[in-house]
Coordinates of C-alpha atoms and ligand atoms in Angstrom, one line a residue:
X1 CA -45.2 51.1 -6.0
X2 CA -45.7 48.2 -3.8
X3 CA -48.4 49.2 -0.5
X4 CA -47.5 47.4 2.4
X5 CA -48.7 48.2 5.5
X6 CA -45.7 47.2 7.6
X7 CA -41.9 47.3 6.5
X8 CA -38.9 45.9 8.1
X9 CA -35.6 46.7 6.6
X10 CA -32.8 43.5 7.3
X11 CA -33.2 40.2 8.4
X12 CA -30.6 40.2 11.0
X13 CA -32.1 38.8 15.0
X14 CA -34.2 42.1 14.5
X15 CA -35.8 42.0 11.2
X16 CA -36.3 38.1 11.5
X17 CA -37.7 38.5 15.1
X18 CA -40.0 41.4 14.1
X19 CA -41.6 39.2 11.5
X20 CA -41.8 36.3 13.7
X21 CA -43.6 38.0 16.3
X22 CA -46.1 40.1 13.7
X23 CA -47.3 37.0 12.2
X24 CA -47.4 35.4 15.9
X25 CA -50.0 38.5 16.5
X26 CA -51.8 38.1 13.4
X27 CA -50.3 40.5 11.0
X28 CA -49.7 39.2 7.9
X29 CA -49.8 42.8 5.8
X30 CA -45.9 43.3 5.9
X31 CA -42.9 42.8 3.7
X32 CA -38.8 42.9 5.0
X33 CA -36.3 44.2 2.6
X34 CA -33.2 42.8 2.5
X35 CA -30.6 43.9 0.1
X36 CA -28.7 40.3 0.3
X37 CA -29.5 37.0 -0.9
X38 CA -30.1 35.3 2.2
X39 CA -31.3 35.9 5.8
X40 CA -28.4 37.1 8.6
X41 CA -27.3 40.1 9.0
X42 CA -23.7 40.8 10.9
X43 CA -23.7 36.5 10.8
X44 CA -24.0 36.4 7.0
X45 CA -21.7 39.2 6.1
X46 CA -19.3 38.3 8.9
X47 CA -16.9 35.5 7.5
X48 CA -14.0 36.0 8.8
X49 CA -11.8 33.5 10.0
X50 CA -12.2 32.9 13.4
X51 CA -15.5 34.8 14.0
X52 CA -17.5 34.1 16.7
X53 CA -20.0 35.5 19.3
X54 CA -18.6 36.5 22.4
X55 CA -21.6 35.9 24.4
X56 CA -22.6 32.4 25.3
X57 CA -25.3 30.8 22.1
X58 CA -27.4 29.9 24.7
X59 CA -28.3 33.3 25.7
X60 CA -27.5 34.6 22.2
X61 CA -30.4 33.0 20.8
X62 CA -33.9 33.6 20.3
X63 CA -36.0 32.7 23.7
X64 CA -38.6 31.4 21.2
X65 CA -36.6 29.3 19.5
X66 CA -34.3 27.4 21.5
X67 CA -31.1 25.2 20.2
X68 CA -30.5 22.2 22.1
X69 CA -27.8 21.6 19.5
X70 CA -25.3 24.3 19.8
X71 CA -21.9 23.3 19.9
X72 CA -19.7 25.1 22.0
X73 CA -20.1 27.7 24.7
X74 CA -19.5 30.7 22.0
X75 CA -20.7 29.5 18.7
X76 CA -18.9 30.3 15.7
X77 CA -20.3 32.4 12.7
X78 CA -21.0 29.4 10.8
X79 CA -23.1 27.5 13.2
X80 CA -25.0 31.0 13.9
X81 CA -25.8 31.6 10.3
X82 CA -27.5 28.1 10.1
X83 CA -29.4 28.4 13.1
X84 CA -30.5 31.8 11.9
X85 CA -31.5 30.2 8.2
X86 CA -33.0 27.1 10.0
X87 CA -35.5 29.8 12.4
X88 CA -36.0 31.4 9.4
X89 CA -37.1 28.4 7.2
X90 CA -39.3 27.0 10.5
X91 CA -41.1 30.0 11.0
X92 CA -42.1 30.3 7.5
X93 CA -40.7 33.9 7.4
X94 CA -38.7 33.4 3.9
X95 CA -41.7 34.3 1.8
X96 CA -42.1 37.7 3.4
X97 CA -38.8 38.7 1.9
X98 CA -37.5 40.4 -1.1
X99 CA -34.0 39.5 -1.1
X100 CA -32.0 41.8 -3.0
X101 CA -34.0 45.2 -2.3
X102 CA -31.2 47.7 -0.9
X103 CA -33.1 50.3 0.8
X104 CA -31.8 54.0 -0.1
X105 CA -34.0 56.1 1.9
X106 CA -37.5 56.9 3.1
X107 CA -39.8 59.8 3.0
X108 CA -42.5 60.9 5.6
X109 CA -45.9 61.8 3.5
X110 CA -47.5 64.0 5.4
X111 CA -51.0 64.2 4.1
X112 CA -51.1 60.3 3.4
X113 CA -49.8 59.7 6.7
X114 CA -47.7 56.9 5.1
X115 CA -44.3 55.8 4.5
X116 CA -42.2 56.3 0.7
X117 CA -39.7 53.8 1.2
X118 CA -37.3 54.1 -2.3
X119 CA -34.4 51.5 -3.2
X120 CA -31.4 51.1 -5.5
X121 CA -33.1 50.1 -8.1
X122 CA -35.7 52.7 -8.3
X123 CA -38.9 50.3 -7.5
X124 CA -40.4 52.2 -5.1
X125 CA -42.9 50.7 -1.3
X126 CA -45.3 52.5 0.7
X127 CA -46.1 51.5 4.1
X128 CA -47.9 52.8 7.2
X129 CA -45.5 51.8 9.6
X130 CA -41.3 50.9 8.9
X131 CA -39.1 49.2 11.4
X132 CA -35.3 49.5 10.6
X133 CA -33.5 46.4 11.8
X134 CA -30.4 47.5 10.4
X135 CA -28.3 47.6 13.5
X136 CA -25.3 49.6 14.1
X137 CA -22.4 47.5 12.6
X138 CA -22.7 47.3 9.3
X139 CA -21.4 49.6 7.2
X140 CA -17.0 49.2 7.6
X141 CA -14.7 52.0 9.0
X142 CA -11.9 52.2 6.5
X143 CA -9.6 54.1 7.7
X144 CA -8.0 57.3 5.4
X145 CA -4.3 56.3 5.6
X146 CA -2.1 58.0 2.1
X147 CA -1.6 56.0 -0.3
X148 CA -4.1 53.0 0.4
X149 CA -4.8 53.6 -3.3
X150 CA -1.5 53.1 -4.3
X151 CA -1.3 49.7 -2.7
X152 CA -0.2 46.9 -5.4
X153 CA -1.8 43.8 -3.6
X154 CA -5.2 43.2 -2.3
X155 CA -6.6 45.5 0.7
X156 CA -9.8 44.5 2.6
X157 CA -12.1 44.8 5.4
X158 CA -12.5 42.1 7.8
X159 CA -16.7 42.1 7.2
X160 CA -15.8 41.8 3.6
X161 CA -13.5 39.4 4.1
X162 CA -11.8 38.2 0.8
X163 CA -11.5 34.8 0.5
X164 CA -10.1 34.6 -2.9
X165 CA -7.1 35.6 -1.1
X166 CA -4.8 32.9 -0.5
X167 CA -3.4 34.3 2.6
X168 CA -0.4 31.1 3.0
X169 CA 3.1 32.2 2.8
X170 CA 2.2 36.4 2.3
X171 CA 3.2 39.0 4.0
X172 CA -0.1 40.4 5.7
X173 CA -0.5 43.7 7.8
X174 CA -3.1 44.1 9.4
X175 CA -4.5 47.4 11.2
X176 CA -6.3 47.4 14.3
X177 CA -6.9 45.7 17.4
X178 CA -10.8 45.6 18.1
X179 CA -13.6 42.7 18.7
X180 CA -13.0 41.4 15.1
X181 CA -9.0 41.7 14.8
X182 CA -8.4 39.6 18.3
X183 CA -10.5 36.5 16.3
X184 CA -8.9 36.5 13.0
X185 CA -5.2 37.5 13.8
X186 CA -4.6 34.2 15.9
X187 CA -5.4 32.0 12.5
X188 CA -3.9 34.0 9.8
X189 CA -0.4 34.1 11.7
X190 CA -0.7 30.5 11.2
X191 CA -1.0 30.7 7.8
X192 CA 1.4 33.8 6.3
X193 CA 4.9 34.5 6.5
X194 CA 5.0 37.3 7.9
X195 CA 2.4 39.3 10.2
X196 CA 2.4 43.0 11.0
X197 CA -0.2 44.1 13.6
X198 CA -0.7 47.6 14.2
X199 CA -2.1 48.7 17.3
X200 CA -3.4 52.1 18.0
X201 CA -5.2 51.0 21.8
X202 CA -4.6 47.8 23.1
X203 CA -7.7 46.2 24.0
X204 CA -8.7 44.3 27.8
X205 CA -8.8 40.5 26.7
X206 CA -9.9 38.1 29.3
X207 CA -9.6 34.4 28.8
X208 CA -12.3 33.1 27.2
X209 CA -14.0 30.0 29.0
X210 CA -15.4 28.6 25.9
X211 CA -15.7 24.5 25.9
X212 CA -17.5 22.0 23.4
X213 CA -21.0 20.7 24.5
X214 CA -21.1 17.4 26.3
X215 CA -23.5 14.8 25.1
X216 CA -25.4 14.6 28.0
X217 CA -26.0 18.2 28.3
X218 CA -27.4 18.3 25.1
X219 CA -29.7 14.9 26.3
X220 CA -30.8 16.8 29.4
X221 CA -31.8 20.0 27.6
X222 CA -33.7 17.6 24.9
X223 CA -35.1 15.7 27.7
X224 CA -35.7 17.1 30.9
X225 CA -38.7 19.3 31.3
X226 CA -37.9 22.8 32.0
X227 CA -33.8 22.1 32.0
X228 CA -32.8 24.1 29.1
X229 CA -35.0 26.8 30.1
X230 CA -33.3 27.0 33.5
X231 CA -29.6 27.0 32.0
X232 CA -30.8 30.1 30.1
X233 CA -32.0 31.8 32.6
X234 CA -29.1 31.2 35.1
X235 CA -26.7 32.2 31.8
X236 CA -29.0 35.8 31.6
X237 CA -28.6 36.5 35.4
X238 CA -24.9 35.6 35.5
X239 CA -24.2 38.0 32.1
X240 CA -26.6 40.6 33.6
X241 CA -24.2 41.0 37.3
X242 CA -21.6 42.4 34.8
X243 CA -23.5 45.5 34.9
X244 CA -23.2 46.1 38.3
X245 CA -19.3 46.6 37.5
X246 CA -19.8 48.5 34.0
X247 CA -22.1 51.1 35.6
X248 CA -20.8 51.7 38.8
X249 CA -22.7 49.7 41.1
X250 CA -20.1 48.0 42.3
X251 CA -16.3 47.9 41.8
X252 CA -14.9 44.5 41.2
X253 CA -13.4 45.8 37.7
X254 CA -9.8 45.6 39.3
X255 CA -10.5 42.0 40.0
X256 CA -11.4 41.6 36.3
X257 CA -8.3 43.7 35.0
X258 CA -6.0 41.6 37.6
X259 CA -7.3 38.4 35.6
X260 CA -6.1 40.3 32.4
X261 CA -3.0 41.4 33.7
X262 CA -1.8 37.9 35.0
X263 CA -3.1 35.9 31.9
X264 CA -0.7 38.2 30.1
X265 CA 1.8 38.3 32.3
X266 CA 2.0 34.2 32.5
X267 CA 1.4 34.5 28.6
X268 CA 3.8 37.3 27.5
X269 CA 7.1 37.1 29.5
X270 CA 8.4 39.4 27.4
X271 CA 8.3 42.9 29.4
X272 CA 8.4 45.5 27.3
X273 CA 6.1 43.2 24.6
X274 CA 3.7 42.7 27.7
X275 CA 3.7 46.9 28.3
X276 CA 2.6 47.5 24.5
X277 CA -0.4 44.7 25.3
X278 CA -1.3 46.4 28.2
X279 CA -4.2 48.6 28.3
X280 CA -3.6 52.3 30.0
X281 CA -7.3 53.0 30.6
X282 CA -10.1 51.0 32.5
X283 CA -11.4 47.7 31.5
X284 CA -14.8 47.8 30.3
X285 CA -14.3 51.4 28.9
X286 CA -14.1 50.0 25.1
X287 CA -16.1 46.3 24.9
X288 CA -14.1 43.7 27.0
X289 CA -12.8 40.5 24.8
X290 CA -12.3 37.0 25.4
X291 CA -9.8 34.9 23.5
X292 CA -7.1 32.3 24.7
X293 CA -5.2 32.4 21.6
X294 CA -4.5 36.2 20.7
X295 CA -1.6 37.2 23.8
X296 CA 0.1 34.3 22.7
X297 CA -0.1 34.9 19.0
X298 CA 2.6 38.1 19.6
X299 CA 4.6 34.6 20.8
X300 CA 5.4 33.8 17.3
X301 CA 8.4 34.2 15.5
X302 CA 6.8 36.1 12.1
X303 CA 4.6 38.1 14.4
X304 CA 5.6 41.9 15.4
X305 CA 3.2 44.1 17.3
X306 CA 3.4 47.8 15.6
X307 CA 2.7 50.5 18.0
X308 CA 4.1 53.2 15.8
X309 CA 1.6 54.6 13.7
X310 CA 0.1 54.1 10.4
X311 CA 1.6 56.9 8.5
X312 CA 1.6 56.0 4.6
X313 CA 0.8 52.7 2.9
X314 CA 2.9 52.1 -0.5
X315 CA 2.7 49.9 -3.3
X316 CA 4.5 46.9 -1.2
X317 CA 3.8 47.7 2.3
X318 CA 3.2 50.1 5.5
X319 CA 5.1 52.8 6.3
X320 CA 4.9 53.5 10.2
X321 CA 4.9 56.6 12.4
X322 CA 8.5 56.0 12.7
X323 CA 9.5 55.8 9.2
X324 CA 10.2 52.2 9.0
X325 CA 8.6 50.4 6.2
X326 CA 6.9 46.9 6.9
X327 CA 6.2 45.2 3.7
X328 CA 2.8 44.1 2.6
X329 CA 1.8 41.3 -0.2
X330 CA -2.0 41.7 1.9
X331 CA -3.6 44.7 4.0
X332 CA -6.4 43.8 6.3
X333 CA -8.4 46.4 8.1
X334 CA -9.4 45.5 11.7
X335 CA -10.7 48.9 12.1
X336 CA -14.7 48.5 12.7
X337 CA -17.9 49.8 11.3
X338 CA -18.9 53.8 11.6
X339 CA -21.9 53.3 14.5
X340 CA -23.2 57.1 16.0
X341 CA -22.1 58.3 12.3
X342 CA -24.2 55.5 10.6
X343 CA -27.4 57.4 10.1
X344 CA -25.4 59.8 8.1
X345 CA -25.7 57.0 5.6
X346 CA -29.3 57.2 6.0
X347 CA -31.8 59.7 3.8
X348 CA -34.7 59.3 6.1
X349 CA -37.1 62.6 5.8
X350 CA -39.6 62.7 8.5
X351 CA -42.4 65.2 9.6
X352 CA -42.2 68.4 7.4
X353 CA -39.2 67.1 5.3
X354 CA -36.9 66.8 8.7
X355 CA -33.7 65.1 7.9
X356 CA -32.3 62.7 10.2
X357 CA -28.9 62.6 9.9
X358 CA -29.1 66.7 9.8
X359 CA -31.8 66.8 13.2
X360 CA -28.9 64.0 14.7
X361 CA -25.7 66.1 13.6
X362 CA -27.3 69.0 15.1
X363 CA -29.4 67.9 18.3
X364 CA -27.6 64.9 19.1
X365 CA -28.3 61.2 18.7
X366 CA -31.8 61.4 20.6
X367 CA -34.6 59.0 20.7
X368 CA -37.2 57.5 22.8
X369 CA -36.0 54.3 24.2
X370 CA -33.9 53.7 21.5
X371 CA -36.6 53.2 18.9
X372 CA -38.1 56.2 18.1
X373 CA -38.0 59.7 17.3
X374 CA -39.9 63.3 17.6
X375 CA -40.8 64.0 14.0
X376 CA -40.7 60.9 12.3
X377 CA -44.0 59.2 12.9
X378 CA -44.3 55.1 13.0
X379 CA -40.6 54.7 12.2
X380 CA -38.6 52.3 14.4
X381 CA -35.5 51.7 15.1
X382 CA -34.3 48.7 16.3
X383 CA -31.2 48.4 18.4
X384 CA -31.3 51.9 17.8
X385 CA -29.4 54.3 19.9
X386 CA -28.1 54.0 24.1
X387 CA -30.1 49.8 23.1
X388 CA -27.0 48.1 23.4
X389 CA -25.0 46.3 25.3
X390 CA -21.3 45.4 26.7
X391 CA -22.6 42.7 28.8
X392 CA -25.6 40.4 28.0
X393 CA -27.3 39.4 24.7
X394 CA -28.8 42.3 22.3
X395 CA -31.6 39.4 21.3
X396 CA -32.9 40.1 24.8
X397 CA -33.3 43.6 23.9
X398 CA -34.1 42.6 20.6
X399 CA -37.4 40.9 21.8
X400 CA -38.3 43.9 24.1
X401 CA -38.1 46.2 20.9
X402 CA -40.4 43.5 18.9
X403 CA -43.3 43.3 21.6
X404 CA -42.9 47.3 22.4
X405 CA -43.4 48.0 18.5
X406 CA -46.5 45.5 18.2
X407 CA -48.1 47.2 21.0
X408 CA -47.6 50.7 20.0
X409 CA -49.5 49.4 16.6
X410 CA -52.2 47.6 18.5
X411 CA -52.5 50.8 20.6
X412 CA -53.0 52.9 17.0
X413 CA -55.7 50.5 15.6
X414 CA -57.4 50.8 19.0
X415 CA -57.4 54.5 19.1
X416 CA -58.0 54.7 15.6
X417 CA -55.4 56.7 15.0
X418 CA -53.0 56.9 11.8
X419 CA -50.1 58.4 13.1
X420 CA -48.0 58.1 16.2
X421 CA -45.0 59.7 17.7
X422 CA -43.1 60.6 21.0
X423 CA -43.1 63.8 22.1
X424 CA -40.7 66.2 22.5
X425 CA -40.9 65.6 26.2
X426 CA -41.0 62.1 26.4
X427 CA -37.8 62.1 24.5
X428 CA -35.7 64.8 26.5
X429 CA -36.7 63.1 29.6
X430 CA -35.6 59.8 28.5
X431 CA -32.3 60.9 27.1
X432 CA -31.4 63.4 30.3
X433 CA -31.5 60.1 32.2
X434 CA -29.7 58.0 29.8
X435 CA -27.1 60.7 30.1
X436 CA -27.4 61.2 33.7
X437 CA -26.3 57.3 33.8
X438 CA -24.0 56.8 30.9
X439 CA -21.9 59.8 32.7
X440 CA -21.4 57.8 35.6
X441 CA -20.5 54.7 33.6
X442 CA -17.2 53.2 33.0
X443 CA -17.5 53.8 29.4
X444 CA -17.3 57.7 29.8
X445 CA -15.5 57.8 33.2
X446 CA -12.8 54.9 32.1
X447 CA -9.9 57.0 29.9
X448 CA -10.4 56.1 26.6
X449 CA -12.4 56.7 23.7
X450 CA -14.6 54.6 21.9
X451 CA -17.3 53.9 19.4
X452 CA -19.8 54.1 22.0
X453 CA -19.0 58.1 21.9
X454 CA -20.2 60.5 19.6
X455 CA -17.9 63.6 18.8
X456 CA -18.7 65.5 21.9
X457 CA -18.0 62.5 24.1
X458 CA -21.5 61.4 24.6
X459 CA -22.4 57.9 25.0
X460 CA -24.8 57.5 22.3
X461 CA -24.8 53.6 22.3
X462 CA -24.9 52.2 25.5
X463 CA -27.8 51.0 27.7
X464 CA -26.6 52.3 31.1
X465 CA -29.0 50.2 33.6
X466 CA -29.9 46.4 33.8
X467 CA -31.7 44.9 30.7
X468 CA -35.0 43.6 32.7
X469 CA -34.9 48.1 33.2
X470 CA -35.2 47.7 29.9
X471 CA -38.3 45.0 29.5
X472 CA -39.9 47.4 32.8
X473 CA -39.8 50.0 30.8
X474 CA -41.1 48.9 27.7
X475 CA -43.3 46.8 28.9
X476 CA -46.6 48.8 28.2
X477 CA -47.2 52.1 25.7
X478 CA -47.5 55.1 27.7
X479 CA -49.8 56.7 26.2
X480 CA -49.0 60.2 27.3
X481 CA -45.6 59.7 26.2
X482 CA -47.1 59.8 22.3
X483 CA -48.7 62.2 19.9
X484 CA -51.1 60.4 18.5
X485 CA -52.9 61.5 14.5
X486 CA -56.2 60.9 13.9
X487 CA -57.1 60.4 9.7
X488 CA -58.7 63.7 9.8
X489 CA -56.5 65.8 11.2
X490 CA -53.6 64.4 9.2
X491 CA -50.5 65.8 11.2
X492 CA -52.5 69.2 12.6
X493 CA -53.5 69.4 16.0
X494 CA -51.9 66.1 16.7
X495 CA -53.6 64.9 20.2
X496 CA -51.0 64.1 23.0
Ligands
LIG501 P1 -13.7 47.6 17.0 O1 -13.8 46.8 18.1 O2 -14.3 49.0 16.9 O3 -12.1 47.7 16.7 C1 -11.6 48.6 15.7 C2 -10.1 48.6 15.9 O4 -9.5 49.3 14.8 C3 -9.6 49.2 17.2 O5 -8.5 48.6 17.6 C4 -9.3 50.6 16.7 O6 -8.4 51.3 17.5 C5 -8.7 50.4 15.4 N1 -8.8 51.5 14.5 C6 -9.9 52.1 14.0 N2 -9.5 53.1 13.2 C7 -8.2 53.1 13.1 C8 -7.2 53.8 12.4 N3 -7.6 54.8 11.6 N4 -5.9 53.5 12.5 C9 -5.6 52.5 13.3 N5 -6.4 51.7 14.0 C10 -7.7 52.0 13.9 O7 -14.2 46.9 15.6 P2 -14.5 45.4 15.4 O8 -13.3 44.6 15.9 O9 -14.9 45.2 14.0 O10 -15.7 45.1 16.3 C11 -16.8 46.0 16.3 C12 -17.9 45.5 17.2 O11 -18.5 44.4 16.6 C13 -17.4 45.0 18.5 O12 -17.2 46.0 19.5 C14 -18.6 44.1 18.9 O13 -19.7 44.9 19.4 C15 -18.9 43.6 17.5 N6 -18.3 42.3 17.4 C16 -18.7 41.3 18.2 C17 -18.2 40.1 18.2 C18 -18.7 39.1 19.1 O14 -18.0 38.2 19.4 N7 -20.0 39.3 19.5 C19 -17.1 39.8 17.4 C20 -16.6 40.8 16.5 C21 -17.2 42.1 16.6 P3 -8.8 52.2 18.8 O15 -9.2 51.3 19.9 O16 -7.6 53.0 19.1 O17 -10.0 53.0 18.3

């Protein structure tokens, strides 16, 4: 057993910037787990071709750590992995790792008041308090299509990208239509023979205004006082007005979908081509996407658009709703990760043995501001649920969650406490206003449906108001808001 008093799980923007900021406040007592080999998160295990952040790198970045340097308006994966290993190598946060650890669950220990966190291979950590960077795209939707098994060639997921596959001269289907799919589908019709994309719901994609750096914007950020500081800011304020149009503030979304609609129109001319591509439900209702080169991909001679169906996969190919067999020598899935459903992958036993994923599947996905939860004392989750975001960066929230989570421990050492939770109340009020909001939203009001919903149509993923909201509200502990444990009474007659 290895006693800790603070664990992070992953060293995605959350784990890293948890650390970062603990050692910034003098807390040196903690350890992160990460089950790879290096730091990264969704940038490490992300490869595919094409990938890239759809919201600018300037504002995708930690506000502590700024890049001069990056290249383009949307970074790719690449140059976000090294920025991420570079922060991680300045801020001397490597050595607080144990790479490989794959955390299986964790266990509430009521009369220690501490942590059991137990991992693959068996070795076992205790801790007072455990943060869960993990985020909520991680763990790959694959789809349950007959026959995937009985597929002769190779079949995989676009974050487990196989690049042992030489994809030049195949025949390649690939299945869905999402954030991911839009990225890689322009480059591998370049490559393959033939390319099958199946589409169940054709996704809003706006023109992406993504340019390379110029030198001397790179010189004034270097140079000029206060420059680059001021370009991130405007970047935050322009990204944050998109709310006004997401959550009902203000209506200029049929501005936005008239962009869409005549950047296909001038890309497609093809009508009944351009009438698959377009969407039948509101933009902003799934997450919007940017790309210049995916309408005119469907342009190509060995590219087809399949809006048929997936109805059986064989040895050499796809079978579609209609019967008609389009033949495979590759099957990519496009399809996304399982997000409200994730923490059914989680055995996390809180306060008298309480079972997440069980207290989730049966309550609903409820927390208090995202992080935390009735019953499971100094656990956090980070970018946990209704935390994030169709229109600005998650590292903003990100950095609210790290300063909100050092302050709830600073709060505990002050009180002397062991033990702290929110109460029952805290979290129903919270989450009858998140509700009250995410109703009114375009994501539940738009016509579609979408990972952000759980299986009763709630928006379980969304942050419905303005991100500084966000940074107001988390911006001090409220007390009352917490049941706090002294060592004596060890979980009875917790004070509120
Ligand atoms: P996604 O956006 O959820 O897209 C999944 C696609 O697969 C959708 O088109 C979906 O269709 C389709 N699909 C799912 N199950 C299917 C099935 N059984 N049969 C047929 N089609 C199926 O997933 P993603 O592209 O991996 O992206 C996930 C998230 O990652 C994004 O929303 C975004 O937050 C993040 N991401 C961000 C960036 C970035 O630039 N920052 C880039 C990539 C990903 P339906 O629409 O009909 O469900």
């Amino acid at each position: 057993m290895i006693t800790k008093d603070i664990i992070i799980i992953g060293t995605g923007f959350a784990g890293m910037g948890m650390a970062m900021k603990l050692r910034e406040s003098g807390r040196e007592d903690f350890t992160i787990l990460e089950k790879a080999h290096d730091v990264g998160g969704t940038w490490r295990d992300n490869t595919y071709p094409g990938c890239e952040c759809d919201i600018p790198s300037h504002m995708y970045s930690f506000s502590y750590e700024l890049n001069t340097e990056w290249s383009k308006s949307f970074s790719g994966q690449q140059e976000i992995w090294a920025y991420m290993r570079k922060v991680a190598d300045d801020q001397g946060i490597r050595p607080y790792i144990d790479f490989g650890v794959e955390v299986t669950g964790a266990t509430w220990d009521e009369d220690r008041q501490r942590w059991t966190v137990n991992t693959a291979s068996g070795e076992t950590y205790e801790c007072r308090v455990l943060v869960a960077g993990v985020g909520g795209l991680h763990i790959p939707n694959i789809p349950e299509i007959t026959g995937a098994d009985t597929f002769a060639g190779p079949i995989f997921h676009s974050a487990r990208w196989d690049h042992s596959v030489d994809l030049t001269g195949k025949k390649v289907v690939v299945i869905g239509t999402g954030a991911s799919a839009i990225q890689f589908v322009p480059i591998v019709a370049e490559q393959v023979s033939q390319l099958t994309v199946f589409q169940r719901t054709p996704p809003w994609v706006l023109p992406k205004k993504d340019k390379p750096t110029a030198q001397w914007r790179k010189t004034v950020f270097e140079k000029v006082p206060g420059a680059h500081r001021a370009y991130r800011n405007a970047l935050y304020w322009t990204l944050e007005s998109r709310a006004l149009g997401f959550n009902g503030h203000l209506n200029f979304l049929p501005i936005a979908e008239r962009i869409v609609k005549g950047h296909l129109k001038k890309t497609v001319p093809d009508a009944e081509l351009r009438a698959k591509l377009t969407p039948d439900y509101r933009l902003g209702c799934k997450r919007v996407l940017q790309s210049n080169t995916y309408y005119p991909t469907f342009l190509r001679d060995n590219v087809e658009l399949n809006t048929d169906g997936t109805a059986t996969i064989v040895s050499d190919g796809v079978i579609d709703g209609h019967g008609v067999k389009h033949e495979a020598d590759v099957i990519i899935y496009g399809t996304g990760f399982h997000v409200i459903d994730a923490f059914d992958y989680l055995d996390i036993k809180g306060r008298d043995g309480l079972d997440l994923a069980a207290q989730f599947r049966e309550h609903g996905v409820e927390t208090y501001m995202g992080m935390m939860i009735n019953g499971f004392p100094n656990l956090a989750f980070m970018l946990g649920p209704n935390t994030a975001l169709g229109h600005n960066s998650v590292v903003f929230m990100i950095e609210q969650q790290t300063k909100f989570i050092i302050k709830l421990i600073d709060e505990m050492d002050a009180r002397g406490v062991v033990a702290a939770e929110p109460t029952l109340d805290a979290q129903t009020a919270f989450n009858i206003e998140i509700q009250r909001l995410v109703e009114k939203g375009i994501w539940t009001q738009g016509g579609c449906t979408s990972w952000y919903l759980d299986s009763h149509g709630k928006n379980r993923t969304i942050w419905p108001k303005f991100t500084f909201q966000y940074w107001w509200e988390t911006r001090k502990i409220n007390a009352p808001d917490f049941a706090w444990s002294s060592p004596q009474t060890s979980g009875e007659g917790r004070a509120a």
